[in-house]
Amino acid sequence: MAMIDEPLYPIAILIDELKNEDIQLRLNSIRRLSTIARALGEERTRKELIPFLSENNDDDDEVLLAMAEELGVFIPYVGGVEHAHVLLPPLETLCTVEETCVRDKAVESLCRIGAQMREADLVEWFIPLVKRLAAGEWFTARVSSCGLFHIAYPSAPELLKADLRSIYGQLCQDDMPMVRRSAASNLGKFAATVEQSHLKSDIMSIFEDLTQDDQDSVRLLAVEGCAALGKLLEPQDCVAHILPVIVNFSQDKSWRVRYMVANQLYELCEAVGPEPTRSDLVPAYVRLLRDNEAEVRIAAAGKVTKFCRILNPQLAIQHILPCVKELSSDSSQHVRSALASVIMGMAPVLGKEATIEQLLPIFLSLLKDEFPDVRLNIISKLDQVNQVIGIDLLSQSLLPAIVELAEDRHWRVRLAIIEYIPLLASQLGVGFFDDKLGALCMQWLEDKVFSIRDAAANNLKRLAEEFRSDWAMQHIVPQVLEKINNPHYLYRMTILHAISLLAPVMGPDITCQKLLPVVINASKDRVPNIKFNVAKVLQSLIPIVDQSVVENTVRPCLVELSEDPDVDVRYFAVQALQASDQVMMSS
Amino acid sequence: MDEDGAGTSEAPSPPPPLEWKFSQVFGERTAGEEVQEVDIISAIEFDKSGDHLATGDRGGRVVLFERTDVRDFGRRRDLERLDNSTLRHPEFRYKTEFQSHEPEFDYLKSLEIEEKINKIRWCQTPNGALFLLSTNDKTIKYWKVQEKKVKRISEMNLDSSLSVGNGCMASSSTSSPGAYLPNGGCLERPYPSLSNDFSFPPGGFSSLHLPVVVASQETSLVARCRRVYAHAHDYHINSISNNSDGETFISADDLRINLWNLEISNQSFNIVDVKPTNMEDLTEVITSMEFHPTHCNMLAYSSSKGFIRLIDLRQSALCDSHSQLFEERETPGSRSFFTEIIASISDIKFAKNGRHILSRDYMTLKLWDISMNSGPVAAFQVHEFLRPKLCDLYENDSIFDKFECCLSGDGLRVATGSYSNLFRVFGCVPGSNEAMTLEASKNPMRRQVQNPTRPARSLSSLTRVVRRGAENTSIDANGNNYDFTTKLLHLAWHPSENSIACAAANSLYMYYA
């Protein structure tokens, strides 16, 4: 046993713990692999550390995952790019483990290393590795190999390129569905590196095989490939080869495949271009919107705005809008909810006239939906409609619905409405707000649910900020202060909370004249909870009001509270007093 | 079976009946030995290659056996190409066992959860290790069993004689958990902190070296639970089944079927829900369920009413409506108090070719063609002589016993269990009248009564149902009552050879032909 110098001691431990029984210590050592490598030097890292890691690969997944990650950035520690190939063997074994996340990480690291390797080294080391994995006995190796072709291919000589293409073709016909899935999901990346001429012949035939696979899970991934491949092909080839596939997929027997098409359709449209979209994909999309599986309709409904944006308004009105109308009364609440979350975005696309004539009735029916999520999704996007149809129409037709929702029996719906009040107020203006919404805002202060009362207090503060303190002095403060006499202490507490929020906005004068007296008065409340909240509020008012007011009004009140029989009241009063001491000292 | 075309008029002559011979027994009972409840086998399953066999028991253990008569285990791909006929009959040896499930208590529902293994299913092997799913009433677990070389670590940087450092490491092996002592000495110091100005020489420090790992020839089998799929079933899980896509599986309880991804244990999708809004309207429960062997979108489940439903996962996300319903029309006038009870299907299995489904109800074994739902293509009476005794069987609850069934890999024969540790093998090719009664003992043919009569069948009858074997065993070999306590519930047919593994209480008997 060698004796270790004192400064090297931590590294010695780190190295020893590569083989510790405790997984946490092993993990820690692996995470500091670069330190170990630097301590060993480049040459010994290549000759000793890397082989050591290659041999010790039967560890727990967490350790293997960390190892795969570290090795991806290890090129500097083995002596630079010219030695990068020594990192391949340990990663190659990690490519065959059964845990997917370890394999994926190993593939990622291999790609990262491969991208830096010199062309000659790629041919000598990397491409053979890819071929070995692709011919691997266990399917895990073959699965991993699929993710490496796009790195190997560009630097391969012509003969080898043909070889790689045919190997990839074989992987797409592997017995194991896992391998075919991996081949399908990596096809886009690989295709991007393949020359145009081969793209049309080899890759497209591979792709066609995948699109006809028996396994739904393989066809699903082939759908994703459509968009990626489409972008690589010339427009006319794309229309000739990809478009029919998409149209076929949109009528696949498996709802999961159709769901995927519905989800991807926008990307697919981008790939094939606007003209074929109009002629071929609109009918496909309309079918998906009317699919008999709710999951597919959900996916399709969620894309309706995006899809309309690439069409001209006329087509959208003619073909899509009728479907939207049907969806707004779909039997599945989730479909309606998905539609409600995007339908507002259609307003700018369709223009004012169509929106008023066609969309507005749909908005209104969704606003009255029995399912709260649907209503919420509509409300949260109201501003988008406002820009199109203007405030007058919006207020006429939508406000009654909003007022109705403000009293919805689901408190989450009320909460959502409250959160949109400041926005609405800013859009509708003061005058309108006073008439219709002012009373509601006060009403929420006495809601049965705490979250609503809390949000209502916040809302008042935001309104005061929006409309300035003069307005608030007239329309908020008197009404709020009136409610301090509510017989129920929880409501009185809400008012105290509202006061503490309003005070900073209203400024010192109004605070002293109007708010403070009410708070002081509340300190005589019979409920201790009110009293200690008074103490808290007073503490928050100290920085706002004048020094003299603190001396003459606030502190005496706090002193009195600090002698209260209730322990909590005393505690918060003392806290507030201490805070006021600090303010005085600092000033 | 594929090329035989079971439905064609010119059916080839059926294969000759098999001569069954005893092969092996594991856990044989000695005379007078009492069977421990926990040792009773509750699940048997061969893996796809037939090289491994797993059994589960009521004590929550899974025992693995491996085939000894094949040359090389690692080269599965080559093996598949081998012509197995040149090999001797399959022989197995004990490989390993592990505790898969422990007894639990559900405090919310005040329910005891038994550790009993209800089902075992082998999964596709991604590398040298073995993978399987095992389930009890509530929780499914994904197990990996791997051979690990026992390794010793020597030559650490820090001397083991030093009081600090992890000296205990030098003599420890990776397979002995618990030998590790916390290295208190080094954890107290600012753990591996190198001061910032510490500089590494370009050549590194020659005094440092890596631990030397010495691998010995010894190997140890380690079973690790990779994932636990829990809290998805309100009722008792009766079946699990892997999909041919290799990434999903399904689990069924009395009222629901859930779809899982093998890699995601915290989420499953409900695909079938037969629970009525009002539990008083409940008339039918799911009794067994299996995925089609090759079509990823197809699964079948059986019910307590004797129905088999075929589901197409492509049709919709929630498959409450079946795509096909298989049921046999009742013969009028035959109804009795027991009709409904004995109609309940206890097990269904797809044939390897995917065209047939075998189902077992209390009295019969039925073979269905999935393209013909009007009735079974063949039916076999398992123990018809018990029919007059149904009343007794009801009294002692035996009527609710759940017998499993299995098909041979070539689809030519079917098998299922009965009482008195007997099991029956029938030839299911049209024209075959093979009907054997075998006993799970070292002398399986002891009870065999050579087919005395040829069963009367009319090929021109409206249904093509063939009933056979009813007459054969009406005489009990011993001439006395059947023993209802020794029942042979679980059995499995080797995937490629004529070899059957069956469980008689705690013993595993293997036969070949």
GROMACS .gro file of N, CA, C and O in nm, chain A residues 1-2 4 7-9 11 13 15-17 19-21 25 28 32 35 38-41 44 48-49 52 58 60-61 98-100 137-140 142 176-178 181 214-217 253-255 293 295, chain B residues 74-75 77 124-127 131 144 148 156-159 164 166 169 173 176 180 183 186 191-192 194 198 200 203-211 224 226-227 244-247 263 296 313-314 316-317:
model
  396
    1MET      N    1   0.084  -0.121   0.000
    1MET     CA    2   0.000   0.000   0.000
    1MET      C    3   0.088   0.125   0.000
    1MET      O    4   0.174   0.140   0.086
    2ALA      N    5   0.061   0.209  -0.093
    2ALA     CA    6   0.139   0.331  -0.101
    2ALA      C    7   0.093   0.427   0.007
    2ALA      O    8  -0.025   0.429   0.041
    4ILE      N    9  -0.002   0.791   0.113
    4ILE     CA   10  -0.057   0.902   0.037
    4ILE      C   11  -0.024   1.031   0.108
    4ILE      O   12  -0.043   1.044   0.229
    7PRO      N   13  -0.207   1.626   0.106
    7PRO     CA   14  -0.296   1.701   0.016
    7PRO      C   15  -0.371   1.610  -0.082
    7PRO      O   16  -0.476   1.646  -0.132
    8LEU      N   17  -0.316   1.491  -0.107
    8LEU     CA   18  -0.381   1.402  -0.203
    8LEU      C   19  -0.489   1.318  -0.137
    8LEU      O   20  -0.561   1.245  -0.205
    9TYR      N   21  -0.496   1.329  -0.006
    9TYR     CA   22  -0.587   1.244   0.069
    9TYR      C   23  -0.730   1.246   0.017
    9TYR      O   24  -0.788   1.140  -0.007
   11ILE      N   25  -0.843   1.308  -0.275
   11ILE     CA   26  -0.854   1.240  -0.405
   11ILE      C   27  -0.842   1.090  -0.388
   11ILE      O   28  -0.913   1.012  -0.450
   13ILE      N   29  -0.936   0.919  -0.141
   13ILE     CA   30  -1.067   0.869  -0.094
   13ILE      C   31  -1.164   0.861  -0.210
   13ILE      O   32  -1.234   0.763  -0.228
   15ILE      N   33  -1.108   0.819  -0.518
   15ILE     CA   34  -1.078   0.704  -0.605
   15ILE      C   35  -1.123   0.575  -0.538
   15ILE      O   36  -1.189   0.492  -0.600
   16ASP      N   37  -1.090   0.560  -0.412
   16ASP     CA   38  -1.127   0.437  -0.343
   16ASP      C   39  -1.278   0.419  -0.342
   16ASP      O   40  -1.329   0.308  -0.352
   17GLU      N   41  -1.347   0.528  -0.330
   17GLU     CA   42  -1.492   0.517  -0.318
   17GLU      C   43  -1.563   0.488  -0.450
   17GLU      O   44  -1.683   0.468  -0.452
   19LYS      N   45  -1.544   0.226  -0.562
   19LYS     CA   46  -1.584   0.087  -0.536
   19LYS      C   47  -1.641   0.073  -0.395
   19LYS      O   48  -1.636  -0.034  -0.337
   20ASN      N   49  -1.693   0.178  -0.341
   20ASN     CA   50  -1.751   0.169  -0.207
   20ASN      C   51  -1.882   0.091  -0.211
   20ASN      O   52  -1.947   0.081  -0.315
   21GLU      N   53  -1.919   0.038  -0.096
   21GLU     CA   54  -2.045  -0.035  -0.089
   21GLU      C   55  -2.165   0.060  -0.092
   21GLU      O   56  -2.274   0.022  -0.133
   25LEU      N   57  -2.180   0.716  -0.207
   25LEU     CA   58  -2.038   0.748  -0.217
   25LEU      C   59  -1.985   0.716  -0.357
   25LEU      O   60  -1.906   0.791  -0.414
   28ASN      N   61  -2.104   0.984  -0.581
   28ASN     CA   62  -2.026   1.105  -0.560
   28ASN      C   63  -1.893   1.098  -0.633
   28ASN      O   64  -1.850   1.194  -0.697
   32ARG      N   65  -1.744   1.318  -0.965
   32ARG     CA   66  -1.617   1.392  -0.962
   32ARG      C   67  -1.512   1.322  -1.045
   32ARG      O   68  -1.392   1.334  -1.017
   35THR      N   69  -1.214   1.517  -1.166
   35THR     CA   70  -1.110   1.543  -1.067
   35THR      C   71  -1.013   1.426  -1.060
   35THR      O   72  -0.892   1.443  -1.057
   38ARG      N   73  -0.794   1.423  -1.362
   38ARG     CA   74  -0.687   1.522  -1.359
   38ARG      C   75  -0.577   1.478  -1.265
   38ARG      O   76  -0.458   1.500  -1.291
   39ALA      N   77  -0.615   1.414  -1.155
   39ALA     CA   78  -0.515   1.369  -1.059
   39ALA      C   79  -0.432   1.255  -1.117
   39ALA      O   80  -0.315   1.240  -1.083
   40LEU      N   81  -0.491   1.174  -1.203
   40LEU     CA   82  -0.416   1.063  -1.262
   40LEU      C   83  -0.336   1.107  -1.382
   40LEU      O   84  -0.240   1.040  -1.422
   41GLY      N   85  -0.375   1.219  -1.442
   41GLY     CA   86  -0.307   1.264  -1.563
   41GLY      C   87  -0.370   1.201  -1.686
   41GLY      O   88  -0.437   1.098  -1.677
   44ARG      N   89  -0.263   0.817  -1.785
   44ARG     CA   90  -0.315   0.712  -1.699
   44ARG      C   91  -0.468   0.708  -1.704
   44ARG      O   92  -0.530   0.605  -1.681
   48GLU      N   93  -0.573   0.360  -1.769
   48GLU     CA   94  -0.619   0.292  -1.649
   48GLU      C   95  -0.765   0.323  -1.614
   48GLU      O   96  -0.845   0.234  -1.596
   49LEU      N   97  -0.796   0.454  -1.607
   49LEU     CA   98  -0.931   0.490  -1.558
   49LEU      C   99  -1.040   0.443  -1.654
   49LEU      O  100  -1.138   0.382  -1.612
   52PHE      N  101  -1.084   0.077  -1.655
   52PHE     CA  102  -1.145   0.043  -1.526
   52PHE      C  103  -1.297   0.065  -1.531
   52PHE      O  104  -1.376  -0.019  -1.486
   58ASP      N  105  -2.139  -0.312  -1.396
   58ASP     CA  106  -2.256  -0.383  -1.346
   58ASP      C  107  -2.312  -0.312  -1.222
   58ASP      O  108  -2.365  -0.374  -1.132
   60ASP      N  109  -2.533   0.001  -1.007
   60ASP     CA  110  -2.672   0.046  -1.007
   60ASP      C  111  -2.696   0.147  -1.118
   60ASP      O  112  -2.604   0.215  -1.162
   61ASP      N  113  -2.822   0.157  -1.157
   61ASP     CA  114  -2.857   0.246  -1.267
   61ASP      C  115  -2.815   0.391  -1.244
   61ASP      O  116  -2.768   0.457  -1.334
   98GLU      N  117  -3.031  -0.246  -1.963
   98GLU     CA  118  -3.175  -0.255  -1.988
   98GLU      C  119  -3.249  -0.128  -1.947
   98GLU      O  120  -3.361  -0.108  -1.989
   99GLU      N  121  -3.185  -0.043  -1.868
   99GLU     CA  122  -3.256   0.076  -1.823
   99GLU      C  123  -3.251   0.183  -1.934
   99GLU      O  124  -3.143   0.227  -1.975
  100THR      N  125  -3.367   0.225  -1.977
  100THR     CA  126  -3.375   0.313  -2.093
  100THR      C  127  -3.301   0.444  -2.072
  100THR      O  128  -3.231   0.492  -2.161
  137GLU      N  129  -2.665  -0.874  -3.024
  137GLU     CA  130  -2.747  -0.989  -2.995
  137GLU      C  131  -2.874  -0.948  -2.922
  137GLU      O  132  -2.982  -0.997  -2.951
  138TRP      N  133  -2.862  -0.857  -2.828
  138TRP     CA  134  -2.978  -0.813  -2.750
  138TRP      C  135  -3.038  -0.689  -2.813
  138TRP      O  136  -2.967  -0.606  -2.867
  139PHE      N  137  -3.168  -0.676  -2.798
  139PHE     CA  138  -3.234  -0.565  -2.867
  139PHE      C  139  -3.193  -0.429  -2.812
  139PHE      O  140  -3.199  -0.330  -2.882
  140THR      N  141  -3.145  -0.424  -2.689
  140THR     CA  142  -3.105  -0.296  -2.632
  140THR      C  143  -2.994  -0.232  -2.715
  140THR      O  144  -2.994  -0.111  -2.738
  142ARG      N  145  -2.935  -0.283  -3.033
  142ARG     CA  146  -2.989  -0.239  -3.162
  142ARG      C  147  -3.072  -0.111  -3.144
  142ARG      O  148  -3.068  -0.021  -3.229
  176MET      N  149  -3.800  -0.713  -3.321
  176MET     CA  150  -3.843  -0.650  -3.195
  176MET      C  151  -3.908  -0.515  -3.224
  176MET      O  152  -3.847  -0.427  -3.283
  177PRO      N  153  -4.030  -0.494  -3.174
  177PRO     CA  154  -4.094  -0.364  -3.195
  177PRO      C  155  -4.016  -0.250  -3.132
  177PRO      O  156  -4.018  -0.139  -3.183
  178MET      N  157  -3.943  -0.281  -3.023
  178MET     CA  158  -3.865  -0.173  -2.958
  178MET      C  159  -3.763  -0.116  -3.055
  178MET      O  160  -3.738   0.004  -3.057
  181ARG      N  161  -3.934   0.090  -3.317
  181ARG     CA  162  -3.974   0.220  -3.262
  181ARG      C  163  -3.856   0.316  -3.259
  181ARG      O  164  -3.869   0.432  -3.296
  214ASP      N  165  -4.733  -0.326  -3.831
  214ASP     CA  166  -4.846  -0.383  -3.758
  214ASP      C  167  -4.863  -0.318  -3.621
  214ASP      O  168  -4.974  -0.311  -3.569
  215GLN      N  169  -4.752  -0.281  -3.563
  215GLN     CA  170  -4.758  -0.228  -3.427
  215GLN      C  171  -4.799  -0.082  -3.430
  215GLN      O  172  -4.735   0.002  -3.492
  216ASP      N  173  -4.905  -0.052  -3.356
  216ASP     CA  174  -4.952   0.086  -3.347
  216ASP      C  175  -4.841   0.179  -3.299
  216ASP      O  176  -4.826   0.291  -3.346
  217SER      N  177  -4.764   0.129  -3.202
  217SER     CA  178  -4.662   0.214  -3.141
  217SER      C  179  -4.556   0.255  -3.243
  217SER      O  180  -4.494   0.361  -3.228
  253LYS      N  181  -5.681   0.295  -3.844
  253LYS     CA  182  -5.776   0.223  -3.759
  253LYS      C  183  -5.754   0.255  -3.612
  253LYS      O  184  -5.846   0.248  -3.531
  254SER      N  185  -5.631   0.284  -3.575
  254SER     CA  186  -5.600   0.305  -3.435
  254SER      C  187  -5.620   0.452  -3.396
  254SER      O  188  -5.565   0.542  -3.458
  255TRP      N  189  -5.698   0.472  -3.292
  255TRP     CA  190  -5.725   0.611  -3.251
  255TRP      C  191  -5.598   0.679  -3.204
  255TRP      O  192  -5.584   0.800  -3.215
  293GLU      N  193  -6.365   0.915  -3.159
  293GLU     CA  194  -6.295   0.901  -3.032
  293GLU      C  195  -6.270   1.040  -2.972
  293GLU      O  196  -6.209   1.126  -3.035
  295GLU      N  197  -6.068   1.142  -2.745
  295GLU     CA  198  -5.928   1.182  -2.730
  295GLU      C  199  -5.876   1.249  -2.858
  295GLU      O  200  -5.798   1.343  -2.852
  661GLY      N  201  -2.687  -1.850  -2.320
  661GLY     CA  202  -2.677  -1.710  -2.359
  661GLY      C  203  -2.727  -1.683  -2.501
  661GLY      O  204  -2.782  -1.579  -2.530
  662ARG      N  205  -2.712  -1.783  -2.590
  662ARG     CA  206  -2.735  -1.759  -2.732
  662ARG      C  207  -2.878  -1.790  -2.768
  662ARG      O  208  -2.907  -1.887  -2.833
  664ARG      N  209  -3.087  -1.643  -2.963
  664ARG     CA  210  -3.122  -1.631  -3.105
  664ARG      C  211  -3.087  -1.756  -3.181
  664ARG      O  212  -3.160  -1.803  -3.267
  711GLN      N  213  -3.988  -0.967  -2.211
  711GLN     CA  214  -3.880  -0.981  -2.307
  711GLN      C  215  -3.748  -0.945  -2.243
  711GLN      O  216  -3.740  -0.855  -2.161
  712THR      N  217  -3.645  -1.017  -2.282
  712THR     CA  218  -3.515  -1.003  -2.219
  712THR      C  219  -3.430  -0.904  -2.295
  712THR      O  220  -3.395  -0.930  -2.410
  713PRO      N  221  -3.397  -0.790  -2.233
  713PRO     CA  222  -3.316  -0.692  -2.305
  713PRO      C  223  -3.168  -0.725  -2.303
  713PRO      O  224  -3.093  -0.675  -2.384
  714ASN      N  225  -3.123  -0.804  -2.209
  714ASN     CA  226  -2.982  -0.844  -2.205
  714ASN      C  227  -2.975  -0.975  -2.129
  714ASN      O  228  -3.076  -1.043  -2.119
  718PHE      N  229  -3.627  -1.116  -1.680
  718PHE     CA  230  -3.723  -1.018  -1.631
  718PHE      C  231  -3.860  -1.081  -1.620
  718PHE      O  232  -3.902  -1.155  -1.709
  731LYS      N  233  -3.596  -0.820  -1.192
  731LYS     CA  234  -3.482  -0.853  -1.276
  731LYS      C  235  -3.398  -0.953  -1.199
  731LYS      O  236  -3.364  -0.930  -1.083
  735LYS      N  237  -2.448  -1.236  -1.117
  735LYS     CA  238  -2.337  -1.141  -1.099
  735LYS      C  239  -2.214  -1.216  -1.055
  735LYS      O  240  -2.222  -1.306  -0.970
  743MET      N  241  -0.636  -0.074  -0.226
  743MET     CA  242  -0.692   0.060  -0.221
  743MET      C  243  -0.577   0.158  -0.204
  743MET      O  244  -0.465   0.121  -0.175
  744ASN      N  245  -0.609   0.285  -0.224
  744ASN     CA  246  -0.508   0.388  -0.201
  744ASN      C  247  -0.473   0.399  -0.054
  744ASN      O  248  -0.360   0.422  -0.018
  745LEU      N  249  -0.578   0.384   0.028
  745LEU     CA  250  -0.556   0.407   0.170
  745LEU      C  251  -0.542   0.274   0.241
  745LEU      O  252  -0.620   0.182   0.219
  746ASP      N  253  -0.441   0.266   0.325
  746ASP     CA  254  -0.412   0.141   0.394
  746ASP      C  255  -0.526   0.103   0.485
  746ASP      O  256  -0.583   0.185   0.556
  751VAL      N  257  -0.842   0.590   0.993
  751VAL     CA  258  -0.936   0.668   0.912
  751VAL      C  259  -0.947   0.603   0.775
  751VAL      O  260  -0.873   0.513   0.741
  753ASN      N  261  -1.168   0.423   0.453
  753ASN     CA  262  -1.261   0.311   0.447
  753ASN      C  263  -1.185   0.183   0.431
  753ASN      O  264  -1.190   0.117   0.330
  756MET      N  265  -1.315  -0.166   0.317
  756MET     CA  266  -1.341  -0.194   0.177
  756MET      C  267  -1.253  -0.306   0.122
  756MET      O  268  -1.295  -0.385   0.040
  760SER      N  269  -1.676  -0.773  -0.044
  760SER     CA  270  -1.716  -0.808  -0.179
  760SER      C  271  -1.849  -0.741  -0.208
  760SER      O  272  -1.926  -0.709  -0.119
  763SER      N  273  -2.193  -0.867  -0.053
  763SER     CA  274  -2.223  -0.886   0.089
  763SER      C  275  -2.267  -0.755   0.151
  763SER      O  276  -2.189  -0.683   0.210
  767TYR      N  277  -2.042  -0.305   0.511
  767TYR     CA  278  -1.989  -0.170   0.502
  767TYR      C  279  -1.998  -0.097   0.635
  767TYR      O  280  -2.099  -0.100   0.702
  770ASN      N  281  -1.748   0.537   0.709
  770ASN     CA  282  -1.612   0.585   0.729
  770ASN      C  283  -1.615   0.720   0.799
  770ASN      O  284  -1.589   0.822   0.740
  773CYS      N  285  -1.348   1.016   0.757
  773CYS     CA  286  -1.334   1.108   0.645
  773CYS      C  287  -1.456   1.196   0.625
  773CYS      O  288  -1.447   1.299   0.562
  778TYR      N  289  -1.525   1.718   0.337
  778TYR     CA  290  -1.520   1.601   0.248
  778TYR      C  291  -1.497   1.637   0.104
  778TYR      O  292  -1.551   1.736   0.058
  779PRO      N  293  -1.441   1.546   0.029
  779PRO     CA  294  -1.324   1.565  -0.056
  779PRO      C  295  -1.309   1.706  -0.111
  779PRO      O  296  -1.346   1.734  -0.223
  781LEU      N  297  -1.077   1.987  -0.223
  781LEU     CA  298  -0.941   2.027  -0.260
  781LEU      C  299  -0.939   2.178  -0.256
  781LEU      O  300  -1.032   2.241  -0.305
  785PHE      N  301  -0.512   2.426  -0.538
  785PHE     CA  302  -0.451   2.296  -0.561
  785PHE      C  303  -0.429   2.276  -0.709
  785PHE      O  304  -0.520   2.291  -0.789
  787PHE      N  305  -0.288   2.042  -1.038
  787PHE     CA  306  -0.254   1.907  -1.082
  787PHE      C  307  -0.133   1.914  -1.173
  787PHE      O  308  -0.133   1.992  -1.269
  790GLY      N  309   0.138   1.534  -1.558
  790GLY     CA  310   0.146   1.388  -1.566
  790GLY      C  311   0.062   1.317  -1.463
  790GLY      O  312   0.056   1.195  -1.458
  791GLY      N  313  -0.001   1.393  -1.374
  791GLY     CA  314  -0.080   1.332  -1.268
  791GLY      C  315   0.008   1.285  -1.154
  791GLY      O  316   0.131   1.299  -1.157
  792PHE      N  317  -0.053   1.235  -1.051
  792PHE     CA  318   0.022   1.186  -0.935
  792PHE      C  319   0.044   1.038  -0.950
  792PHE      O  320  -0.050   0.960  -0.961
  793SER      N  321   0.169   1.000  -0.946
  793SER     CA  322   0.195   0.858  -0.969
  793SER      C  323   0.160   0.775  -0.847
  793SER      O  324   0.145   0.654  -0.855
  794SER      N  325   0.148   0.842  -0.732
  794SER     CA  326   0.121   0.763  -0.612
  794SER      C  327  -0.023   0.714  -0.603
  794SER      O  328  -0.055   0.624  -0.528
  795LEU      N  329  -0.112   0.778  -0.682
  795LEU     CA  330  -0.252   0.736  -0.677
  795LEU      C  331  -0.275   0.619  -0.772
  795LEU      O  332  -0.216   0.613  -0.878
  796HIS      N  333  -0.359   0.529  -0.734
  796HIS     CA  334  -0.396   0.424  -0.827
  796HIS      C  335  -0.540   0.381  -0.804
  796HIS      O  336  -0.598   0.403  -0.699
  797LEU      N  337  -0.592   0.318  -0.905
  797LEU     CA  338  -0.733   0.277  -0.901
  797LEU      C  339  -0.747   0.148  -0.821
  797LEU      O  340  -0.654   0.069  -0.816
  798PRO      N  341  -0.862   0.127  -0.762
  798PRO     CA  342  -0.883   0.001  -0.690
  798PRO      C  343  -0.872  -0.115  -0.788
  798PRO      O  344  -0.912  -0.104  -0.904
  811ARG      N  345  -3.361  -0.826  -0.829
  811ARG     CA  346  -3.387  -0.687  -0.788
  811ARG      C  347  -3.523  -0.645  -0.837
  811ARG      O  348  -3.558  -0.667  -0.953
  813ARG      N  349  -3.736  -0.393  -0.990
  813ARG     CA  350  -3.706  -0.274  -1.068
  813ARG      C  351  -3.816  -0.170  -1.056
  813ARG      O  352  -3.789  -0.050  -1.053
  814ARG      N  353  -3.939  -0.216  -1.055
  814ARG     CA  354  -4.049  -0.121  -1.046
  814ARG      C  355  -4.166  -0.184  -0.973
  814ARG      O  356  -4.184  -0.305  -0.974
  831SER      N  357  -4.757  -0.748  -2.712
  831SER     CA  358  -4.652  -0.788  -2.807
  831SER      C  359  -4.562  -0.671  -2.845
  831SER      O  360  -4.458  -0.690  -2.906
  832ASP      N  361  -4.602  -0.548  -2.810
  832ASP     CA  362  -4.516  -0.434  -2.844
  832ASP      C  363  -4.395  -0.422  -2.751
  832ASP      O  364  -4.307  -0.339  -2.773
  833GLY      N  365  -4.393  -0.503  -2.645
  833GLY     CA  366  -4.278  -0.503  -2.556
  833GLY      C  367  -4.269  -0.384  -2.464
  833GLY      O  368  -4.176  -0.375  -2.384
  834GLU      N  369  -4.361  -0.291  -2.469
  834GLU     CA  370  -4.351  -0.176  -2.379
  834GLU      C  371  -4.470  -0.160  -2.287
  834GLU      O  372  -4.465  -0.082  -2.194
  850GLU      N  373  -4.220   0.103  -1.821
  850GLU     CA  374  -4.122   0.194  -1.764
  850GLU      C  375  -4.184   0.300  -1.674
  850GLU      O  376  -4.113   0.378  -1.612
  883CYS      N  377  -5.111  -0.620  -3.135
  883CYS     CA  378  -5.091  -0.535  -3.018
  883CYS      C  379  -5.221  -0.471  -2.971
  883CYS      O  380  -5.230  -0.423  -2.860
  900LEU      N  381  -5.823  -0.228  -2.897
  900LEU     CA  382  -5.775  -0.104  -2.836
  900LEU      C  383  -5.770   0.011  -2.937
  900LEU      O  384  -5.757   0.127  -2.898
  901ARG      N  385  -5.777  -0.024  -3.064
  901ARG     CA  386  -5.770   0.082  -3.165
  901ARG      C  387  -5.900   0.160  -3.171
  901ARG      O  388  -5.901   0.276  -3.212
  903SER      N  389  -6.122   0.275  -2.945
  903SER     CA  390  -6.142   0.393  -2.861
  903SER      C  391  -6.055   0.382  -2.737
  903SER      O  392  -5.999   0.278  -2.708
  904ALA      N  393  -6.044   0.492  -2.667
  904ALA     CA  394  -5.956   0.495  -2.550
  904ALA      C  395  -6.015   0.416  -2.435
  904ALA      O  396  -5.943   0.349  -2.360
   0.00000   0.00000   0.00000
